mmCIF file of C-alpha atoms in Angstrom:
data_model
loop_
_atom_site.group_PDB
_atom_site.id
_atom_site.type_symbol
_atom_site.label_atom_id
_atom_site.label_comp_id
_atom_site.label_asym_id
_atom_site.label_seq_id
_atom_site.Cartn_x
_atom_site.Cartn_y
_atom_site.Cartn_z
ATOM 1 C CA MET A 157 4.819 4.733 16.116
ATOM 2 C CA SER A 158 4.713 3.816 12.437
ATOM 3 C CA GLU A 159 1.838 2.161 10.618
ATOM 4 C CA ILE A 160 2.760 -1.060 8.811
ATOM 5 C CA VAL A 161 1.171 -3.464 6.332
ATOM 6 C CA VAL A 162 2.399 -7.013 5.784
ATOM 7 C CA CYS A 163 2.581 -8.861 2.469
ATOM 8 C CA ARG A 164 4.267 -11.848 0.878
ATOM 9 C CA PRO A 165 4.517 -13.297 -2.616
ATOM 10 C CA VAL A 166 1.297 -15.020 -3.677
ATOM 11 C CA GLY A 167 1.278 -18.593 -2.416
ATOM 12 C CA GLY A 168 4.582 -17.991 -0.639
ATOM 13 C CA ILE A 169 6.436 -18.499 -3.939
ATOM 14 C CA THR A 170 9.162 -15.849 -4.062
ATOM 15 C CA VAL A 171 9.327 -15.732 -7.885
ATOM 16 C CA ASN A 172 5.772 -14.360 -7.940
ATOM 17 C CA SER A 173 5.756 -10.613 -8.399
ATOM 18 C CA GLU A 174 2.191 -10.306 -7.101
ATOM 19 C CA MET A 175 1.738 -9.903 -3.379
ATOM 20 C CA GLU A 176 -0.958 -10.963 -0.977
ATOM 21 C CA PHE A 177 -1.584 -8.882 2.117
ATOM 22 C CA VAL A 178 -2.677 -9.631 5.665
ATOM 23 C CA LEU A 179 -6.351 -8.647 5.750
ATOM 24 C CA ASP A 180 -8.575 -7.287 8.472
ATOM 25 C CA GLY A 181 -11.902 -8.825 9.480
ATOM 26 C CA GLU A 182 -13.739 -6.934 6.723
ATOM 27 C CA GLY A 183 -11.488 -8.039 3.854
ATOM 28 C CA GLY A 184 -9.450 -4.836 3.628
ATOM 29 C CA VAL A 185 -5.688 -4.624 4.021
ATOM 30 C CA ARG A 186 -4.872 -4.582 7.730
ATOM 31 C CA VAL A 187 -2.805 -1.625 8.921
ATOM 32 C CA PHE A 188 -0.839 -2.417 12.082
ATOM 33 C CA ASP A 189 0.332 0.072 14.711
ATOM 34 C CA GLY A 190 4.046 -0.739 14.698
ATOM 35 C CA MET A 191 6.257 -3.804 14.405
ATOM 36 C CA GLY A 192 5.502 -5.002 17.942
ATOM 37 C CA THR A 193 1.841 -5.430 17.045
ATOM 38 C CA VAL A 194 2.765 -7.056 13.710
ATOM 39 C CA ARG A 195 5.043 -9.644 15.297
ATOM 40 C CA LYS A 196 2.624 -10.466 18.112
ATOM 41 C CA THR A 197 -0.271 -10.904 15.666
ATOM 42 C CA LEU A 198 1.766 -13.098 13.320
ATOM 43 C CA TYR A 199 3.167 -15.240 16.156
ATOM 44 C CA ASP A 200 -0.337 -15.611 17.636
ATOM 45 C CA ALA A 201 -1.536 -16.776 14.191
ATOM 46 C CA GLY A 202 1.169 -19.470 14.142
ATOM 47 C CA CYS A 203 3.722 -17.847 11.825
ATOM 48 C CA THR A 204 7.327 -18.900 12.313
ATOM 49 C CA ASP A 205 10.436 -16.731 12.066
ATOM 50 C CA GLU A 206 11.287 -18.490 8.791
ATOM 51 C CA GLU A 207 7.877 -17.604 7.304
ATOM 52 C CA MET A 208 8.252 -14.012 8.461
ATOM 53 C CA ALA A 209 11.652 -13.818 6.784
ATOM 54 C CA HIS A 210 9.858 -14.141 3.423
ATOM 55 C CA MET A 211 7.330 -11.414 4.207
ATOM 56 C CA LYS A 212 7.604 -7.734 3.393
ATOM 57 C CA PHE A 213 6.811 -5.168 6.042
ATOM 58 C CA LEU A 214 5.833 -1.879 4.415
ATOM 59 C CA GLU A 215 6.060 1.167 6.623
ATOM 60 C CA SER A 216 3.774 4.149 6.054
ATOM 61 C CA CYS A 217 5.407 6.878 3.961
ATOM 62 C CA GLY A 218 2.803 9.593 4.401
ATOM 63 C CA THR A 219 -0.889 10.428 4.526
ATOM 64 C CA CYS A 220 -3.286 10.262 1.588
ATOM 65 C CA VAL A 221 -4.463 13.736 0.558
ATOM 66 C CA ARG A 222 -7.799 12.264 -0.566
ATOM 67 C CA CYS A 223 -8.908 10.233 2.467
ATOM 68 C CA LYS A 224 -6.261 10.974 5.148
ATOM 69 C CA SER A 225 -5.386 7.257 5.523
ATOM 70 C CA PRO A 226 -1.760 6.098 5.620
ATOM 71 C CA LEU A 227 0.150 5.801 2.331
ATOM 72 C CA PHE A 228 2.614 3.022 1.582
ATOM 73 C CA THR A 229 5.312 2.690 -1.058
ATOM 74 C CA SER A 230 3.758 1.309 -4.225
ATOM 75 C CA LEU A 231 4.810 -2.113 -5.436
ATOM 76 C CA LEU A 232 3.971 -1.113 -9.034
ATOM 77 C CA PRO A 233 6.616 0.402 -11.301
ATOM 78 C CA ASP A 234 6.262 4.128 -12.070
ATOM 79 C CA TYR A 235 4.015 4.763 -9.049
ATOM 80 C CA LYS A 236 5.288 6.315 -5.846
ATOM 81 C CA SER A 237 2.665 5.353 -3.289
ATOM 82 C CA GLN A 238 -0.512 3.415 -2.685
ATOM 83 C CA CYS A 239 -3.509 3.956 -0.446
ATOM 84 C CA PHE A 240 -5.361 0.831 0.585
ATOM 85 C CA THR A 241 -8.443 2.809 1.654
ATOM 86 C CA CYS A 242 -8.769 4.461 -1.777
ATOM 87 C CA ASP A 243 -7.574 1.183 -3.363
ATOM 88 C CA GLU A 244 -5.347 3.145 -5.695
ATOM 89 C CA ASP A 245 -1.704 3.687 -6.593
ATOM 90 C CA PHE A 246 -0.519 7.268 -7.072
ATOM 91 C CA TYR A 247 2.134 9.080 -9.048
ATOM 92 C CA GLY A 248 4.297 11.268 -6.829
ATOM 93 C CA PHE A 249 2.648 14.533 -7.848
ATOM 94 C CA GLU A 250 -0.847 13.213 -7.045
ATOM 95 C CA GLN A 251 -0.114 13.186 -3.316
ATOM 96 C CA GLU A 252 1.676 16.523 -3.144
ATOM 97 C CA PRO A 253 -0.170 19.345 -1.405
ATOM 98 C CA SER A 254 0.339 21.381 -4.607
ATOM 99 C CA MET A 255 -2.446 19.341 -6.269
ATOM 100 C CA ASP A 256 -4.881 21.574 -4.415
ATOM 101 C CA ARG A 257 -3.796 24.567 -6.476
ATOM 102 C CA TYR A 258 -4.052 22.599 -9.736
ATOM 103 C CA PHE A 259 -7.519 21.416 -8.751
ATOM 104 C CA ALA A 260 -8.605 24.930 -7.718
ATOM 105 C CA TYR A 261 -7.464 26.271 -11.093
ATOM 106 C CA LEU A 262 -9.249 23.467 -12.973
ATOM 107 C CA ASN A 263 -12.450 24.138 -10.998
ATOM 108 C CA GLN A 264 -12.265 27.827 -11.958
ATOM 109 C CA LEU A 265 -11.556 26.920 -15.582
ATOM 110 C CA ARG A 266 -14.555 24.570 -15.664
ATOM 111 C CA GLU A 267 -16.837 27.204 -14.126
ATOM 112 C CA SER A 268 -15.640 29.835 -16.638
ATOM 113 C CA GLY A 269 -16.780 27.709 -19.585
ATOM 114 C CA VAL A 270 -13.732 28.797 -21.612
ATOM 115 C CA THR A 271 -12.994 25.238 -22.727
ATOM 116 C CA ASN A 272 -14.308 21.727 -22.617
ATOM 117 C CA MET A 273 -12.320 20.133 -19.790
ATOM 118 C CA PHE A 274 -10.936 17.469 -22.139
ATOM 119 C CA GLY A 275 -9.029 20.381 -23.717
ATOM 120 C CA ALA A 276 -7.682 21.769 -20.434
ATOM 121 C CA VAL A 277 -4.081 20.490 -20.722
ATOM 122 C CA PRO A 278 -2.754 23.543 -22.671
ATOM 123 C CA TYR A 279 -4.401 25.837 -20.103
ATOM 124 C CA LEU A 280 -2.661 23.988 -17.271
ATOM 125 C CA GLN A 281 0.656 24.239 -19.106
ATOM 126 C CA GLU A 282 0.184 27.954 -19.712
ATOM 127 C CA HIS A 283 -0.858 28.722 -16.138
ATOM 128 C CA PHE A 284 1.721 26.574 -14.295
ATOM 129 C CA PRO A 285 5.366 26.981 -15.404
ATOM 130 C CA GLU A 286 6.355 23.592 -13.952
ATOM 131 C CA LEU A 287 3.906 21.934 -16.386
ATOM 132 C CA ALA A 288 4.847 24.017 -19.442
ATOM 133 C CA LYS A 289 7.404 21.541 -20.787
ATOM 134 C CA ASN A 290 5.910 18.387 -19.345
ATOM 135 C CA ARG A 291 2.676 17.535 -21.163
ATOM 136 C CA ASP A 292 2.546 14.033 -19.647
ATOM 137 C CA THR A 293 2.467 15.432 -16.113
ATOM 138 C CA ALA A 294 -0.190 17.981 -17.116
ATOM 139 C CA VAL A 295 -2.289 15.130 -18.547
ATOM 140 C CA GLN A 296 -1.890 13.168 -15.293
ATOM 141 C CA VAL A 297 -2.962 16.237 -13.268
ATOM 142 C CA LEU A 298 -6.075 16.598 -15.434
ATOM 143 C CA LYS A 299 -6.856 12.870 -15.115
ATOM 144 C CA ALA A 300 -6.483 13.082 -11.329
ATOM 145 C CA TRP A 301 -8.814 16.092 -11.228
ATOM 146 C CA MET A 302 -11.389 14.315 -13.409
ATOM 147 C CA GLU A 303 -11.233 11.248 -11.161
ATOM 148 C CA ALA A 304 -11.694 13.399 -8.040
ATOM 149 C CA TYR A 305 -14.439 15.437 -9.715
ATOM 150 C CA ARG A 306 -16.348 12.250 -10.606
ATOM 151 C CA LYS A 307 -16.514 11.237 -6.938
#
């Protein structure tokens, strides 16, 4: 059974690019256990088929590596996925299991004292061939590590 979130354009106006989501009792985005549950909940709340036709039903596309909650396709350009528990959108590489090896390397680099971590991008590029020619991705890996390290 797939996890699903429900959203629609703000105010029901389809030219709005911003979306509003069905919320749970605590104000977080509600994650439903399948379309059957979604439809029953919406019908019970008085939604009509016509109203539902203007809603988006986003199916889970994975599991967040940070918090293990379901991931959903991001509605923001350039991002691959979003986690409503972390309240964050992610680039594709940020949710790949390979981030663990980048983070492990950055932890070792920090502990070695070889460089200030703000200067770690060239070290990442030297150590990981897939980052050697892609400085922007290396910068995003470092930013993701710094964000995770802060928490």
